[in-house]
Structures are given as C-alpha cells and as structure tokens.
CSV table of C-alpha atoms in Angstrom, one decimal:
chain,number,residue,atom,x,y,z
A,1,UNK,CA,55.5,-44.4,-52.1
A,2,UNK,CA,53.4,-41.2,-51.9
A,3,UNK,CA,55.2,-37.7,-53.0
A,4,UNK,CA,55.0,-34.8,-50.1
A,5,UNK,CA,53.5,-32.1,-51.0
A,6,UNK,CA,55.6,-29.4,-51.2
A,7,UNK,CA,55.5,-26.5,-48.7
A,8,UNK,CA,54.0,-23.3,-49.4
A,9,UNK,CA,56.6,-20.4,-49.6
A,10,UNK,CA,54.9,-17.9,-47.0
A,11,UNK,CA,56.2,-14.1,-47.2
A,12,UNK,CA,55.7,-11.4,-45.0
A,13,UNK,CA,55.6,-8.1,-46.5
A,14,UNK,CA,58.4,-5.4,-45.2
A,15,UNK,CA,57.5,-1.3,-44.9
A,16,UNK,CA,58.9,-0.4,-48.5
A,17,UNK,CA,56.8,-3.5,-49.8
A,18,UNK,CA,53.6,-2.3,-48.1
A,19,UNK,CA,54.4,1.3,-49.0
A,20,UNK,CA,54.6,0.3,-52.7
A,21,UNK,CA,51.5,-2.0,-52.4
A,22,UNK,CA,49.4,1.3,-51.0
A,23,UNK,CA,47.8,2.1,-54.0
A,24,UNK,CA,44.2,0.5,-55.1
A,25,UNK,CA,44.8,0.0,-58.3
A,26,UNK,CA,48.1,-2.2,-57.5
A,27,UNK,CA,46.1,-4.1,-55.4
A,28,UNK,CA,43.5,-4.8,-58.0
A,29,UNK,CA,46.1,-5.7,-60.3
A,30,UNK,CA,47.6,-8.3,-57.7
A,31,UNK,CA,43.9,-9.5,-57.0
A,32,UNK,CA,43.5,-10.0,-60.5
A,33,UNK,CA,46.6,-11.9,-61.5
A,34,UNK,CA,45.9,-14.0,-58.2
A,35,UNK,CA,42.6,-15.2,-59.7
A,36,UNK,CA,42.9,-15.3,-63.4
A,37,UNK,CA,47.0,-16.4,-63.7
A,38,UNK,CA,49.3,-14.6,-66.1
A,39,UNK,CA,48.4,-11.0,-67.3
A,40,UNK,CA,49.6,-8.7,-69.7
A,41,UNK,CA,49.5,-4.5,-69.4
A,42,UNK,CA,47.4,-4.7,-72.2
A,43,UNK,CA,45.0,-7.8,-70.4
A,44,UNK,CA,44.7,-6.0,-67.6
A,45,UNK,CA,43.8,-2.7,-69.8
A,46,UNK,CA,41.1,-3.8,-70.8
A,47,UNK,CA,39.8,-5.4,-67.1
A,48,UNK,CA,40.0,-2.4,-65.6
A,49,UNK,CA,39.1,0.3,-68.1
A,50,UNK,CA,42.8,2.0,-67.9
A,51,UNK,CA,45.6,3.0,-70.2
A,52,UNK,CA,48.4,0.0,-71.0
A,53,UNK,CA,50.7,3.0,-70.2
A,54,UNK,CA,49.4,3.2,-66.5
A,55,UNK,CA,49.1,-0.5,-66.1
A,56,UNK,CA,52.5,-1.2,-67.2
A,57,UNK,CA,53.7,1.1,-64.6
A,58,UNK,CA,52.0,-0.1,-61.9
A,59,UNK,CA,53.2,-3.9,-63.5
A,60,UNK,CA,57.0,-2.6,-62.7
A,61,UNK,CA,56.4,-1.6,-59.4
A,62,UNK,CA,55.0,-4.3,-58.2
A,63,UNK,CA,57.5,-6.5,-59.6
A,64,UNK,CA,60.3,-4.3,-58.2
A,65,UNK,CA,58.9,-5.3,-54.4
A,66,UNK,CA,58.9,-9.3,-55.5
A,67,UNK,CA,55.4,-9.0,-56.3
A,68,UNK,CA,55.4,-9.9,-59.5
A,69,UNK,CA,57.5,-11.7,-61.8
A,70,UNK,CA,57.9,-11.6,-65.7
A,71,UNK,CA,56.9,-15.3,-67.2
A,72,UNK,CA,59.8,-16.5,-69.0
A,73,UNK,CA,60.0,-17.8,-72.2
A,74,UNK,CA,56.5,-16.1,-73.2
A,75,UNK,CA,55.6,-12.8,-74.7
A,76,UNK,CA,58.0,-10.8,-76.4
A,77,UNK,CA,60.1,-7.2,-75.6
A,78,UNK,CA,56.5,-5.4,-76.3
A,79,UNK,CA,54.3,-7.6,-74.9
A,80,UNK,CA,55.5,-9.1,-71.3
A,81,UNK,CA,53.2,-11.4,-69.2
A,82,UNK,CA,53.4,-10.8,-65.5
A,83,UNK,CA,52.5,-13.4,-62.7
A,84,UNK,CA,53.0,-13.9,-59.3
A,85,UNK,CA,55.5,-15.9,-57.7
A,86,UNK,CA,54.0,-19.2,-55.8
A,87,UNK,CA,53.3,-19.0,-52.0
A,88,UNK,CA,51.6,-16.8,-49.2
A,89,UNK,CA,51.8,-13.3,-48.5
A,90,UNK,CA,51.2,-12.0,-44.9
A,91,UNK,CA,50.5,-8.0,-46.1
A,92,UNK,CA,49.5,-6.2,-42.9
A,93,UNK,CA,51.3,-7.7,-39.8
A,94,UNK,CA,50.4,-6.0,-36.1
A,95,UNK,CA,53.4,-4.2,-36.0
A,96,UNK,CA,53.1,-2.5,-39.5
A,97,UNK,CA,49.4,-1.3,-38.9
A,98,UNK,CA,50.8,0.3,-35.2
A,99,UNK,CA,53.4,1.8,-36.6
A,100,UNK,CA,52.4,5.5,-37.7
A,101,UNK,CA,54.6,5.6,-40.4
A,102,UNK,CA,53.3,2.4,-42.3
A,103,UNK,CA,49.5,2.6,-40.3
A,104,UNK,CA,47.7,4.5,-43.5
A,105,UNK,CA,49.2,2.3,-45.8
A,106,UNK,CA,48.2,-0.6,-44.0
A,107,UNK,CA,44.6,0.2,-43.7
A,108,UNK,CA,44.4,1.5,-47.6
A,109,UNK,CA,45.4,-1.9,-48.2
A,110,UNK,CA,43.8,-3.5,-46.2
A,111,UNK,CA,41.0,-2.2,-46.6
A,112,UNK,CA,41.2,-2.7,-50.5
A,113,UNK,CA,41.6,-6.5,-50.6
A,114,UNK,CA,38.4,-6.7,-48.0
A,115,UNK,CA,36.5,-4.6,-50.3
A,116,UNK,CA,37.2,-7.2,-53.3
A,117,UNK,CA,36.8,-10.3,-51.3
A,118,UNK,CA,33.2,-9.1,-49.9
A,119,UNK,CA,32.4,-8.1,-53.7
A,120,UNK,CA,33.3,-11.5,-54.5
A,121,UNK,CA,31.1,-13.2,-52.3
A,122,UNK,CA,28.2,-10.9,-53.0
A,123,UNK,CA,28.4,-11.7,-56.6
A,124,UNK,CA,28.4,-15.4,-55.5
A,125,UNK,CA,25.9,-14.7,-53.4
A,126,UNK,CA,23.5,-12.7,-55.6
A,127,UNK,CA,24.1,-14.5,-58.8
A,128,UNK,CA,26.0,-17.5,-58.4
A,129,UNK,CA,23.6,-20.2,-56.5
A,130,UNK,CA,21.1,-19.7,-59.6
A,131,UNK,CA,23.0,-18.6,-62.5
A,132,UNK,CA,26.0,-21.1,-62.4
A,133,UNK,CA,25.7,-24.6,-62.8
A,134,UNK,CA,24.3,-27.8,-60.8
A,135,UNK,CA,27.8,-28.9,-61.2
A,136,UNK,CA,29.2,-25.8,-59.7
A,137,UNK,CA,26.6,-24.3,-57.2
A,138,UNK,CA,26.4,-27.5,-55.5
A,139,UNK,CA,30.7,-27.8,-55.3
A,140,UNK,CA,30.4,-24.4,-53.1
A,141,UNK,CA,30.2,-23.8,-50.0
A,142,UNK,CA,28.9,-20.8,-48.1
A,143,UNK,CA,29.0,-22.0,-44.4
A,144,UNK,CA,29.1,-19.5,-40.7
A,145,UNK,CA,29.5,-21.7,-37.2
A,146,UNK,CA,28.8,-19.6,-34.2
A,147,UNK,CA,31.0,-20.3,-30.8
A,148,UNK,CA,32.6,-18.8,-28.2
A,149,UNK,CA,35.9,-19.0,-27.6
A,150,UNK,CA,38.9,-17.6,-25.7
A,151,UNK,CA,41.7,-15.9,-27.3
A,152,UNK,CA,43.9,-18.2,-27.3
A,153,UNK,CA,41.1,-21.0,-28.6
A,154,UNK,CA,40.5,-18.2,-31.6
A,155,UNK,CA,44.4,-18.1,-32.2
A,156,UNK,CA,44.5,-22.3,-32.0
A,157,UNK,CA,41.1,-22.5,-34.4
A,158,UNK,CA,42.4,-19.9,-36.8
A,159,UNK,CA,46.1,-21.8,-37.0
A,160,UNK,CA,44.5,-24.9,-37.4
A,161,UNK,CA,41.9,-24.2,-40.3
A,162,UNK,CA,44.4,-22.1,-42.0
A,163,UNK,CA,47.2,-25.2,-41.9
A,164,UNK,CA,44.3,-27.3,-42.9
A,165,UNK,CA,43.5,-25.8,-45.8
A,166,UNK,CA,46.5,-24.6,-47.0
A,167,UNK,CA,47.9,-28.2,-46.9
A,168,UNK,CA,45.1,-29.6,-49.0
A,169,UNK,CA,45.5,-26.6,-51.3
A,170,UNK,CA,49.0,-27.9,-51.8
A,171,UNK,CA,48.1,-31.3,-52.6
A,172,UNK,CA,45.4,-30.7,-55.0
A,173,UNK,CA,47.8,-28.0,-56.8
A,174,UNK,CA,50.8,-30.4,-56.4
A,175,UNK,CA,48.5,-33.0,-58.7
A,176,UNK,CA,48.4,-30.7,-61.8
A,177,UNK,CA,45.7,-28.5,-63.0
A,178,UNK,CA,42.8,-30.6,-64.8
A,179,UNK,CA,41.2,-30.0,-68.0
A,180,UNK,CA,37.9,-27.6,-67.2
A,181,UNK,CA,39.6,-25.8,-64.1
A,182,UNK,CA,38.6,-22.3,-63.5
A,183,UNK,CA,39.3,-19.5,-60.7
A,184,UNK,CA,37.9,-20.8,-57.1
A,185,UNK,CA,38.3,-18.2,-54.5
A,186,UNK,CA,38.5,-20.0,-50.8
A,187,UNK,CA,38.1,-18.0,-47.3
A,188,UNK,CA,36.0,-20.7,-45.2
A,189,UNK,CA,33.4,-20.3,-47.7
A,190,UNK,CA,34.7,-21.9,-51.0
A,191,UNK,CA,32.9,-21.0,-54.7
A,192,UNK,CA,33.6,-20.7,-58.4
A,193,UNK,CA,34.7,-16.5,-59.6
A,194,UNK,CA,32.6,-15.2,-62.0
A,195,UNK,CA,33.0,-16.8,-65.2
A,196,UNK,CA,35.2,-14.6,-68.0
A,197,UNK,CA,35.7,-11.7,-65.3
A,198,UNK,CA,36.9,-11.0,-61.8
A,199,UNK,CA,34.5,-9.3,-59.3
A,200,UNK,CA,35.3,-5.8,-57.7
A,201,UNK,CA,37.4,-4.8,-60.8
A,202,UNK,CA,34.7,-2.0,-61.3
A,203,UNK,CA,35.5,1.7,-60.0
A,204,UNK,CA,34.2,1.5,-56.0
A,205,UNK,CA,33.1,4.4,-53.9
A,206,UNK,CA,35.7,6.6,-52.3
A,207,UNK,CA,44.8,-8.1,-46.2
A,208,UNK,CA,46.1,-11.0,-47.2
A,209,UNK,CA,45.6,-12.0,-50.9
C-alpha cells in the first residue's frame, strides 16, 4: 500500500511577524537558509560580508516570530545552527499590504524576496544554460504561456498549479533526499541555484519565500 504524502504546514504571517521580517537583511538570511538548509551566524557571516555579531541578532529575531528554529542535537552553546521549520509561509496577505500600519512593511518585504527571486533567474538565465551541466541545463525549465483569462479563471489557474506543485514537492521530499541533490529554486520555471553560493546575497541598489 502506498504512504500519503504528508501535508505541507502552510503559515500565514501575523502584523508583529511581518513587522519583524521588515528588514532586508532578515529576509536575505531567511532566503538563504531556504536554499542552502542549516546555517550558522558565522555561515551566514561570511555569505553576506557582515559581522557574526549582527547576524546572530538578526538569527534571534527571526527565530522569536517562529521563523527560525535552532537544530537540535547539533552545534554547541557558541556555535548554534539555525533552520527553518518545514511548510509554507503566506508573508504579505491583502489585508496586511492595505492596512497603513503594516503597508510599508509589506512592500519592503515584498519587494525584497522579488528582488532575489528575479536575481536568481537572471543568474540562471545569463550563466546557467551554458555554464552548468548537460545533466542539469537540460532538467530546467524556463517556460511563459500567454492567455487570457477572467479573474476568477486566474484565481482557479493559480490554485490549481500551486496545489499541483506543491503536492509533487511533497512527494519527492517525502521520498528522502538522494545522494548528489543540490538547491533547485521552483516558481513555474524550475532550475538548479548557483553552485557553492546563493544569488542576490550581494549589496543591491537602494513575497512569499
């Protein structure tokens, strides 16, 4: 008898959760854990080209809102490694990005995870189709359909593709991760990270992970 893959835990983020989120460098710390697993202050140091003192702070808040979580039973009282819990996080919801008090910390965010997932997919897209290899390049998928559709057939397309692929994400992470796995990032197009670093981690000019 086949198993059933277990359901995704789906969170939506509350006010003081966005509020604490509404910094960039928390949300490149959650982008990068997201990819790359398990992090340390002093990891993440080094990724981003700040202090273990600041990282480590930003580590604490973001575990105080449930971001986070320490990893158990690894590391030690100097060294702890951080992760994030399994499951979905809804961060900006209509009603938070209306509201004036949360609406500037909704965009900031918002804003921030959109700048990292374009950065991604222009690394892919610049580098990745030549520089990774047959194996890889020709597992990706960078794909647009044009249509046109009502409201309600954009809400019934959107639900649809999202169940779709977050139930096949389930099942393949349900299986076990295989020898020679690395980071994939998924939006509808699919395609392998960079290898050895995360894109957008770099200082930029001045929505759901």
């Amino acid at each position: 008898m086949e198993s059933t893959p277990t359901p995704e835990p789906r969170r939506t983020v509350d006010v003081a959760s966005l509020k604490a989120l509404a910094h960039p460098l928390r949300v490149r710390i959650l982008d990068i854990i997201s990819q790359l697993g398990p992090q340390t202050s002093g990891t993440l140091a080094e990724i981003l080209g700040e202090s273990t003192g600041s990282t480590s702070y930003h580590l604490r808040q973001l575990a105080k809102h449930d971001f986070l979580r320490e990893v158990e039973g690894r590391g030690s009282a100097r060294e702890r490694w951080w992760d994030r819990p399994r499951g979905s996080l809804q961060i900006v919801t209509r009603e938070l990005a209306d509201n004036p008090a949360t609406s500037e910390a909704a965009q900031l965010v918002s804003r921030e995870f959109e700048y990292r997932r374009a950065a991604a997919l222009a690394d892919f897209m610049d580098h990745g189709w030549l520089q990774e290899s047959r194996e890889w390049s020709e597992a990706a998928t960078v794909s647009t359909t044009n249509i046109r559709l009502t409201a309600a057939q954009l809400a019934e397309v959107s639900e649809r593709l999202e169940a779709f692929a977050m139930d096949l994400v389930n099942e393949i992470r349900n299986r076990g991760e295989l020898a020679g796995a690395r980071p994939v990032q998924i939006h509808l197009n699919a395609f392998p990270l960079a290898a050895g670093r995360t894109t957008g981690a770099a200082t930029q000019p001045e929505e759901k992970p």
